[in-house]
Amino acid sequence: MTNFPSAQYSKRIYIQEVVTRDGFQAESAFIPTEQKIALINRLSQAGYAKVEVTSFTSPKAIPMLADAEDVMKGIDRVPGVEYTVLIPNLRGAERALSVGVDEFNLVMSVSEAHNQANLKMSREDSFKGLVSVIKLAHENKTAVNISLSTSFGCPMSGITSLTELMHWVDRFASQGVRGITVCDTTGMANPAQVQSVSDTVQSKYPQLQWTLHFHNTRGMGLANTLAAVNSGIDRFDSSLGGLGGCPYAPGATGNICTEELVHMLDLMGFDTNMKIDALLECSKDLQMLVGRALPSQLLMAGKVDRVYQAPCQA
Ligand code: COA
Ligand code: ZN
C-alpha cells in the first residue's frame, strides 16, 4: 500500500488481537469451539504480537467462553505470537496453568462500581486475590499483565481521575508485573486525557510493557490511539471487525477495529508487521460467523488503494 506522503514514522507498533475474548464474550449465540479455534489459527498467521485467546472466568458469568480449556488446547501456537488469556481470580489462573499460556492477563477495575458489577467483589478483594495469582504466575515462570478496566471513565461513576488510576498502577507495579493495559472499557476517553495518562504512566514506569485498550463507543477510538502513539505508546489491543464490549458495563460497544487500526498505521508508515488483506478476509468471514454486519468502516469502503469504476454516464 502507498504510504502517506509525509510519512516520517517507521517505528514498530505491536498489535494485540482481542476478538475471541472481548469480541465473543458478549455474543448472544454460542460460537462453536471449532469455529473459535479455526479463527484463531487464521489470525495467528496475520502478524500479531499477541492474541488474547479467551478468558478463564466463571462460565456462569461468561457462558460464551465456557470452552476456554478446549480452545487453548485446540489452537496451533505459532512461534513469535504470544497467547494470553483474561483471568479474574485464582480459580481462573489454575485453569489456565492446566493448559499452559504465555501470559496471564489479570483483570480488575479502577472504578469500585464496575468492579462490583463485573467481578462481584470490592477492588480490595480483587487486589488481594490477584496478588496471590501473581505469586502463582511467578512460581510457574508465566508473564503477568494487568488490565485495568474503566481507567478513563466508568458508565456508573463518571470520569476516572488520574490520581485514582495511578493508585492502582502503583500497587500493581510494586508486585513485579511485566505489563499494564490501560483500558477505556466504554469509550469515554478523549485524546487530551489519553496524552496525559500515557505521558504519566510511561514516565513513572518506563520499564513496564504498556498497552492501551480503546473502545470506539463514542467515535474517539482512533483519535485516542494516535494521542497514545504520539506519547510513545507502541502496543494496542484491537478487535477484528470492531466487535466487542463488556457485558457488565451498561452501554458498552465494540473495541477499536483491528483492520482500521492497521490500515491507518500502515499508511502513516509505521511497522505493524500485519497482513492487512488477510485481516479483511477474516473480518468478512467473521460477519458470517456472528450473523450480522460488523462496525468496520474499512470492510465497507475498502482500503484507500481500492479503485472504483467511474459511474455510468448513460
Ligand atoms: N472459572 C470457573 N469457575 C469459576 C471461576 C473461574 N475463574 N471463578 C469462580 N468460579 C465458579 C465457582 O467455582 C462457583 O461455582 P459453583 O456455583 O458451581 O460452586 C461459582 O463460579 C461462583 O463462584 P464465586 O467465587 O462465588 O464467584 P462469583 O459468582 O462471585 O463471581 C467471578 C466472581 C469473578 C468468578 C465472576 O464474576 C467472573 O468470572 N467475572 C468475569 C466477568 C468478565 O469476564 N467480564 C468481562 C471482561 S472485562
Ligand atoms: Zn474491552
PDB file of N, CA, C and O in Angstrom, residues 7-64:
ATOM      1  N   ALA A   7       4.864  10.596   5.445  1.00  0.00           N
ATOM      2  CA  ALA A   7       5.200   9.609   6.481  1.00  0.00           C
ATOM      3  C   ALA A   7       6.635   9.795   6.958  1.00  0.00           C
ATOM      4  O   ALA A   7       7.556   9.861   6.179  1.00  0.00           O
ATOM      5  N   GLN A   8       6.775   9.913   8.233  1.00  0.00           N
ATOM      6  CA  GLN A   8       8.119  10.071   8.784  1.00  0.00           C
ATOM      7  C   GLN A   8       8.352   9.076   9.901  1.00  0.00           C
ATOM      8  O   GLN A   8       9.292   9.162  10.653  1.00  0.00           O
ATOM      9  N   TYR A   9       7.396   8.111  10.018  1.00  0.00           N
ATOM     10  CA  TYR A   9       7.496   7.149  11.110  1.00  0.00           C
ATOM     11  C   TYR A   9       7.855   5.789  10.540  1.00  0.00           C
ATOM     12  O   TYR A   9       7.332   5.395   9.529  1.00  0.00           O
ATOM     13  N   SER A  10       8.740   5.085  11.212  1.00  0.00           N
ATOM     14  CA  SER A  10       8.969   3.709  10.796  1.00  0.00           C
ATOM     15  C   SER A  10       8.956   2.814  12.022  1.00  0.00           C
ATOM     16  O   SER A  10       9.274   1.642  11.957  1.00  0.00           O
ATOM     17  N   LYS A  11       8.533   3.396  13.128  1.00  0.00           N
ATOM     18  CA  LYS A  11       8.570   2.699  14.409  1.00  0.00           C
ATOM     19  C   LYS A  11       7.659   1.466  14.405  1.00  0.00           C
ATOM     20  O   LYS A  11       6.589   1.476  13.802  1.00  0.00           O
ATOM     21  N   ARG A  12       8.075   0.405  15.084  1.00  0.00           N
ATOM     22  CA  ARG A  12       7.248  -0.789  15.237  1.00  0.00           C
ATOM     23  C   ARG A  12       6.106  -0.508  16.210  1.00  0.00           C
ATOM     24  O   ARG A  12       6.329   0.049  17.291  1.00  0.00           O
ATOM     25  N   ILE A  13       4.916  -0.877  15.798  1.00  0.00           N
ATOM     26  CA  ILE A  13       3.756  -0.834  16.695  1.00  0.00           C
ATOM     27  C   ILE A  13       3.239  -2.262  16.828  1.00  0.00           C
ATOM     28  O   ILE A  13       3.020  -2.940  15.824  1.00  0.00           O
ATOM     29  N   TYR A  14       3.041  -2.717  18.054  1.00  0.00           N
ATOM     30  CA  TYR A  14       2.629  -4.102  18.321  1.00  0.00           C
ATOM     31  C   TYR A  14       1.104  -4.180  18.418  1.00  0.00           C
ATOM     32  O   TYR A  14       0.495  -3.438  19.195  1.00  0.00           O
ATOM     33  N   ILE A  15       0.531  -5.082  17.631  1.00  0.00           N
ATOM     34  CA  ILE A  15      -0.925  -5.214  17.587  1.00  0.00           C
ATOM     35  C   ILE A  15      -1.332  -6.493  18.332  1.00  0.00           C
ATOM     36  O   ILE A  15      -0.771  -7.568  18.088  1.00  0.00           O
ATOM     37  N   GLN A  16      -2.304  -6.357  19.223  1.00  0.00           N
ATOM     38  CA  GLN A  16      -2.765  -7.475  20.057  1.00  0.00           C
ATOM     39  C   GLN A  16      -4.256  -7.686  19.790  1.00  0.00           C
ATOM     40  O   GLN A  16      -5.067  -6.802  20.036  1.00  0.00           O
ATOM     41  N   GLU A  17      -4.590  -8.870  19.296  1.00  0.00           N
ATOM     42  CA  GLU A  17      -5.983  -9.154  18.915  1.00  0.00           C
ATOM     43  C   GLU A  17      -6.793  -9.624  20.126  1.00  0.00           C
ATOM     44  O   GLU A  17      -6.335 -10.483  20.878  1.00  0.00           O
ATOM     45  N   VAL A  18      -8.014  -9.082  20.268  1.00  0.00           N
ATOM     46  CA  VAL A  18      -8.862  -9.490  21.403  1.00  0.00           C
ATOM     47  C   VAL A  18     -10.242 -10.006  20.973  1.00  0.00           C
ATOM     48  O   VAL A  18     -11.119 -10.198  21.807  1.00  0.00           O
ATOM     49  N   VAL A  19     -10.426 -10.253  19.663  1.00  0.00           N
ATOM     50  CA  VAL A  19     -11.793 -10.559  19.205  1.00  0.00           C
ATOM     51  C   VAL A  19     -12.375 -11.825  19.823  1.00  0.00           C
ATOM     52  O   VAL A  19     -13.567 -11.877  20.133  1.00  0.00           O
ATOM     53  N   THR A  20     -11.551 -12.841  20.030  1.00  0.00           N
ATOM     54  CA  THR A  20     -12.132 -14.084  20.548  1.00  0.00           C
ATOM     55  C   THR A  20     -12.345 -14.021  22.071  1.00  0.00           C
ATOM     56  O   THR A  20     -12.921 -14.937  22.645  1.00  0.00           O
ATOM     57  N   ARG A  21     -11.908 -12.931  22.697  1.00  0.00           N
ATOM     58  CA  ARG A  21     -12.214 -12.723  24.133  1.00  0.00           C
ATOM     59  C   ARG A  21     -13.184 -11.539  24.273  1.00  0.00           C
ATOM     60  O   ARG A  21     -14.372 -11.737  24.493  1.00  0.00           O
ATOM     61  N   ASP A  22     -12.701 -10.318  24.082  1.00  0.00           N
ATOM     62  CA  ASP A  22     -13.577  -9.140  24.251  1.00  0.00           C
ATOM     63  C   ASP A  22     -14.719  -9.187  23.232  1.00  0.00           C
ATOM     64  O   ASP A  22     -15.849  -8.797  23.520  1.00  0.00           O
ATOM     65  N   GLY A  23     -14.411  -9.690  22.028  1.00  0.00           N
ATOM     66  CA  GLY A  23     -15.421  -9.747  20.969  1.00  0.00           C
ATOM     67  C   GLY A  23     -16.495 -10.784  21.237  1.00  0.00           C
ATOM     68  O   GLY A  23     -17.680 -10.493  21.159  1.00  0.00           O
ATOM     69  N   PHE A  24     -16.083 -11.976  21.572  1.00  0.00           N
ATOM     70  CA  PHE A  24     -17.053 -13.073  21.692  1.00  0.00           C
ATOM     71  C   PHE A  24     -17.791 -13.093  23.033  1.00  0.00           C
ATOM     72  O   PHE A  24     -18.856 -13.689  23.140  1.00  0.00           O
ATOM     73  N   GLN A  25     -17.220 -12.456  24.072  1.00  0.00           N
ATOM     74  CA  GLN A  25     -17.798 -12.620  25.422  1.00  0.00           C
ATOM     75  C   GLN A  25     -19.247 -12.138  25.529  1.00  0.00           C
ATOM     76  O   GLN A  25     -20.006 -12.635  26.358  1.00  0.00           O
ATOM     77  N   ALA A  26     -19.640 -11.182  24.680  1.00  0.00           N
ATOM     78  CA  ALA A  26     -20.995 -10.641  24.807  1.00  0.00           C
ATOM     79  C   ALA A  26     -21.934 -11.126  23.699  1.00  0.00           C
ATOM     80  O   ALA A  26     -23.071 -10.666  23.606  1.00  0.00           O
ATOM     81  N   GLU A  27     -21.459 -12.039  22.863  1.00  0.00           N
ATOM     82  CA  GLU A  27     -22.347 -12.556  21.806  1.00  0.00           C
ATOM     83  C   GLU A  27     -23.514 -13.322  22.425  1.00  0.00           C
ATOM     84  O   GLU A  27     -23.363 -13.946  23.471  1.00  0.00           O
ATOM     85  N   SER A  28     -24.669 -13.292  21.769  1.00  0.00           N
ATOM     86  CA  SER A  28     -25.826 -13.973  22.359  1.00  0.00           C
ATOM     87  C   SER A  28     -25.875 -15.454  21.972  1.00  0.00           C
ATOM     88  O   SER A  28     -26.335 -16.281  22.754  1.00  0.00           O
ATOM     89  N   ALA A  29     -25.387 -15.794  20.780  1.00  0.00           N
ATOM     90  CA  ALA A  29     -25.410 -17.214  20.379  1.00  0.00           C
ATOM     91  C   ALA A  29     -24.010 -17.807  20.548  1.00  0.00           C
ATOM     92  O   ALA A  29     -23.017 -17.192  20.124  1.00  0.00           O
ATOM     93  N   PHE A  30     -23.932 -18.977  21.149  1.00  0.00           N
ATOM     94  CA  PHE A  30     -22.636 -19.610  21.407  1.00  0.00           C
ATOM     95  C   PHE A  30     -21.904 -19.896  20.094  1.00  0.00           C
ATOM     96  O   PHE A  30     -22.477 -20.473  19.167  1.00  0.00           O
ATOM     97  N   ILE A  31     -20.671 -19.480  20.013  1.00  0.00           N
ATOM     98  CA  ILE A  31     -19.863 -19.751  18.815  1.00  0.00           C
ATOM     99  C   ILE A  31     -19.154 -21.084  19.050  1.00  0.00           C
ATOM    100  O   ILE A  31     -18.439 -21.240  20.049  1.00  0.00           O
ATOM    101  N   PRO A  32     -19.379 -22.059  18.155  1.00  0.00           N
ATOM    102  CA  PRO A  32     -18.805 -23.392  18.392  1.00  0.00           C
ATOM    103  C   PRO A  32     -17.284 -23.352  18.576  1.00  0.00           C
ATOM    104  O   PRO A  32     -16.588 -22.566  17.922  1.00  0.00           O
ATOM    105  N   THR A  33     -16.806 -24.221  19.456  1.00  0.00           N
ATOM    106  CA  THR A  33     -15.383 -24.274  19.800  1.00  0.00           C
ATOM    107  C   THR A  33     -14.498 -24.393  18.547  1.00  0.00           C
ATOM    108  O   THR A  33     -13.483 -23.699  18.421  1.00  0.00           O
ATOM    109  N   GLU A  34     -14.899 -25.280  17.598  1.00  0.00           N
ATOM    110  CA  GLU A  34     -14.051 -25.473  16.393  1.00  0.00           C
ATOM    111  C   GLU A  34     -13.950 -24.185  15.575  1.00  0.00           C
ATOM    112  O   GLU A  34     -12.925 -23.921  14.948  1.00  0.00           O
ATOM    113  N   GLN A  35     -15.029 -23.386  15.594  1.00  0.00           N
ATOM    114  CA  GLN A  35     -15.003 -22.121  14.835  1.00  0.00           C
ATOM    115  C   GLN A  35     -14.066 -21.117  15.513  1.00  0.00           C
ATOM    116  O   GLN A  35     -13.369 -20.357  14.840  1.00  0.00           O
ATOM    117  N   LYS A  36     -14.069 -21.116  16.824  1.00  0.00           N
ATOM    118  CA  LYS A  36     -13.153 -20.221  17.555  1.00  0.00           C
ATOM    119  C   LYS A  36     -11.704 -20.615  17.235  1.00  0.00           C
ATOM    120  O   LYS A  36     -10.857 -19.764  16.940  1.00  0.00           O
ATOM    121  N   ILE A  37     -11.448 -21.925  17.281  1.00  0.00           N
ATOM    122  CA  ILE A  37     -10.087 -22.417  17.027  1.00  0.00           C
ATOM    123  C   ILE A  37      -9.654 -22.069  15.595  1.00  0.00           C
ATOM    124  O   ILE A  37      -8.544 -21.589  15.365  1.00  0.00           O
ATOM    125  N   ALA A  38     -10.571 -22.282  14.654  1.00  0.00           N
ATOM    126  CA  ALA A  38     -10.232 -22.007  13.244  1.00  0.00           C
ATOM    127  C   ALA A  38      -9.915 -20.525  13.046  1.00  0.00           C
ATOM    128  O   ALA A  38      -8.950 -20.169  12.342  1.00  0.00           O
ATOM    129  N   LEU A  39     -10.681 -19.651  13.676  1.00  0.00           N
ATOM    130  CA  LEU A  39     -10.427 -18.211  13.528  1.00  0.00           C
ATOM    131  C   LEU A  39      -9.074 -17.846  14.140  1.00  0.00           C
ATOM    132  O   LEU A  39      -8.273 -17.120  13.521  1.00  0.00           O
ATOM    133  N   ILE A  40      -8.798 -18.354  15.345  1.00  0.00           N
ATOM    134  CA  ILE A  40      -7.517 -18.029  15.992  1.00  0.00           C
ATOM    135  C   ILE A  40      -6.351 -18.537  15.133  1.00  0.00           C
ATOM    136  O   ILE A  40      -5.347 -17.843  14.962  1.00  0.00           O
ATOM    137  N   ASN A  41      -6.504 -19.732  14.560  1.00  0.00           N
ATOM    138  CA  ASN A  41      -5.422 -20.260  13.716  1.00  0.00           C
ATOM    139  C   ASN A  41      -5.187 -19.378  12.490  1.00  0.00           C
ATOM    140  O   ASN A  41      -4.041 -19.165  12.091  1.00  0.00           O
ATOM    141  N   ARG A  42      -6.242 -18.834  11.920  1.00  0.00           N
ATOM    142  CA  ARG A  42      -6.055 -17.918  10.775  1.00  0.00           C
ATOM    143  C   ARG A  42      -5.406 -16.618  11.242  1.00  0.00           C
ATOM    144  O   ARG A  42      -4.487 -16.096  10.607  1.00  0.00           O
ATOM    145  N   LEU A  43      -5.876 -16.103  12.377  1.00  0.00           N
ATOM    146  CA  LEU A  43      -5.326 -14.830  12.881  1.00  0.00           C
ATOM    147  C   LEU A  43      -3.852 -14.986  13.260  1.00  0.00           C
ATOM    148  O   LEU A  43      -3.062 -14.047  13.102  1.00  0.00           O
ATOM    149  N   SER A  44      -3.489 -16.174  13.732  1.00  0.00           N
ATOM    150  CA  SER A  44      -2.092 -16.408  14.133  1.00  0.00           C
ATOM    151  C   SER A  44      -1.116 -16.222  12.971  1.00  0.00           C
ATOM    152  O   SER A  44       0.080 -16.039  13.188  1.00  0.00           O
ATOM    153  N   GLN A  45      -1.618 -16.313  11.747  1.00  0.00           N
ATOM    154  CA  GLN A  45      -0.755 -16.163  10.565  1.00  0.00           C
ATOM    155  C   GLN A  45      -0.700 -14.711  10.078  1.00  0.00           C
ATOM    156  O   GLN A  45      -0.075 -14.416   9.068  1.00  0.00           O
ATOM    157  N   ALA A  46      -1.410 -13.807  10.774  1.00  0.00           N
ATOM    158  CA  ALA A  46      -1.561 -12.445  10.233  1.00  0.00           C
ATOM    159  C   ALA A  46      -0.556 -11.431  10.770  1.00  0.00           C
ATOM    160  O   ALA A  46      -0.583 -10.265  10.371  1.00  0.00           O
ATOM    161  N   GLY A  47       0.337 -11.857  11.690  1.00  0.00           N
ATOM    162  CA  GLY A  47       1.407 -10.941  12.105  1.00  0.00           C
ATOM    163  C   GLY A  47       1.260 -10.311  13.484  1.00  0.00           C
ATOM    164  O   GLY A  47       2.008  -9.401  13.836  1.00  0.00           O
ATOM    165  N   TYR A  48       0.304 -10.780  14.271  1.00  0.00           N
ATOM    166  CA  TYR A  48       0.104 -10.196  15.610  1.00  0.00           C
ATOM    167  C   TYR A  48       1.288 -10.459  16.542  1.00  0.00           C
ATOM    168  O   TYR A  48       1.942 -11.503  16.461  1.00  0.00           O
ATOM    169  N   ALA A  49       1.473  -9.527  17.491  1.00  0.00           N
ATOM    170  CA  ALA A  49       2.432  -9.746  18.571  1.00  0.00           C
ATOM    171  C   ALA A  49       1.815 -10.642  19.632  1.00  0.00           C
ATOM    172  O   ALA A  49       2.497 -11.454  20.249  1.00  0.00           O
ATOM    173  N   LYS A  50       0.510 -10.460  19.870  1.00  0.00           N
ATOM    174  CA  LYS A  50      -0.176 -11.180  20.946  1.00  0.00           C
ATOM    175  C   LYS A  50      -1.617 -11.440  20.529  1.00  0.00           C
ATOM    176  O   LYS A  50      -2.212 -10.603  19.836  1.00  0.00           O
ATOM    177  N   VAL A  51      -2.149 -12.569  20.974  1.00  0.00           N
ATOM    178  CA  VAL A  51      -3.565 -12.871  20.757  1.00  0.00           C
ATOM    179  C   VAL A  51      -4.175 -13.214  22.114  1.00  0.00           C
ATOM    180  O   VAL A  51      -3.671 -14.100  22.810  1.00  0.00           O
ATOM    181  N   GLU A  52      -5.228 -12.497  22.479  1.00  0.00           N
ATOM    182  CA  GLU A  52      -5.949 -12.865  23.714  1.00  0.00           C
ATOM    183  C   GLU A  52      -6.993 -13.899  23.315  1.00  0.00           C
ATOM    184  O   GLU A  52      -8.006 -13.581  22.695  1.00  0.00           O
ATOM    185  N   VAL A  53      -6.714 -15.140  23.649  1.00  0.00           N
ATOM    186  CA  VAL A  53      -7.458 -16.268  23.098  1.00  0.00           C
ATOM    187  C   VAL A  53      -8.858 -16.383  23.688  1.00  0.00           C
ATOM    188  O   VAL A  53      -9.839 -16.592  22.982  1.00  0.00           O
ATOM    189  N   THR A  54      -8.962 -16.231  25.028  1.00  0.00           N
ATOM    190  CA  THR A  54     -10.234 -16.496  25.701  1.00  0.00           C
ATOM    191  C   THR A  54     -10.141 -15.934  27.107  1.00  0.00           C
ATOM    192  O   THR A  54      -9.181 -15.236  27.443  1.00  0.00           O
ATOM    193  N   SER A  55     -11.127 -16.236  27.951  1.00  0.00           N
ATOM    194  CA  SER A  55     -10.991 -15.872  29.364  1.00  0.00           C
ATOM    195  C   SER A  55     -11.334 -17.066  30.241  1.00  0.00           C
ATOM    196  O   SER A  55     -12.236 -17.849  29.921  1.00  0.00           O
ATOM    197  N   PHE A  56     -10.598 -17.177  31.336  1.00  0.00           N
ATOM    198  CA  PHE A  56     -10.877 -18.231  32.315  1.00  0.00           C
ATOM    199  C   PHE A  56     -11.692 -17.617  33.446  1.00  0.00           C
ATOM    200  O   PHE A  56     -11.219 -17.456  34.567  1.00  0.00           O
ATOM    201  N   THR A  57     -12.908 -17.245  33.085  1.00  0.00           N
ATOM    202  CA  THR A  57     -13.844 -16.629  34.015  1.00  0.00           C
ATOM    203  C   THR A  57     -14.881 -17.676  34.395  1.00  0.00           C
ATOM    204  O   THR A  57     -14.881 -18.793  33.867  1.00  0.00           O
ATOM    205  N   SER A  58     -15.800 -17.307  35.275  1.00  0.00           N
ATOM    206  CA  SER A  58     -16.853 -18.242  35.638  1.00  0.00           C
ATOM    207  C   SER A  58     -17.769 -18.461  34.435  1.00  0.00           C
ATOM    208  O   SER A  58     -18.225 -17.501  33.818  1.00  0.00           O
ATOM    209  N   PRO A  59     -18.043 -19.718  34.094  1.00  0.00           N
ATOM    210  CA  PRO A  59     -18.925 -19.970  32.934  1.00  0.00           C
ATOM    211  C   PRO A  59     -20.341 -19.453  33.166  1.00  0.00           C
ATOM    212  O   PRO A  59     -21.084 -19.243  32.217  1.00  0.00           O
ATOM    213  N   LYS A  60     -20.675 -19.194  34.445  1.00  0.00           N
ATOM    214  CA  LYS A  60     -21.988 -18.585  34.709  1.00  0.00           C
ATOM    215  C   LYS A  60     -21.947 -17.102  34.338  1.00  0.00           C
ATOM    216  O   LYS A  60     -22.927 -16.552  33.839  1.00  0.00           O
ATOM    217  N   ALA A  61     -20.817 -16.465  34.593  1.00  0.00           N
ATOM    218  CA  ALA A  61     -20.696 -15.029  34.275  1.00  0.00           C
ATOM    219  C   ALA A  61     -20.532 -14.822  32.772  1.00  0.00           C
ATOM    220  O   ALA A  61     -21.109 -13.904  32.191  1.00  0.00           O
ATOM    221  N   ILE A  62     -19.719 -15.662  32.124  1.00  0.00           N
ATOM    222  CA  ILE A  62     -19.436 -15.511  30.684  1.00  0.00           C
ATOM    223  C   ILE A  62     -19.635 -16.876  30.000  1.00  0.00           C
ATOM    224  O   ILE A  62     -18.657 -17.578  29.687  1.00  0.00           O
ATOM    225  N   PRO A  63     -20.884 -17.245  29.751  1.00  0.00           N
ATOM    226  CA  PRO A  63     -21.131 -18.579  29.164  1.00  0.00           C
ATOM    227  C   PRO A  63     -20.515 -18.750  27.769  1.00  0.00           C
ATOM    228  O   PRO A  63     -20.159 -19.873  27.397  1.00  0.00           O
ATOM    229  N   MET A  64     -20.338 -17.670  27.054  1.00  0.00           N
ATOM    230  CA  MET A  64     -19.777 -17.757  25.694  1.00  0.00           C
ATOM    231  C   MET A  64     -18.366 -18.340  25.674  1.00  0.00           C
ATOM    232  O   MET A  64     -17.930 -18.879  24.667  1.00  0.00           O
TER     233      MET A  64
END
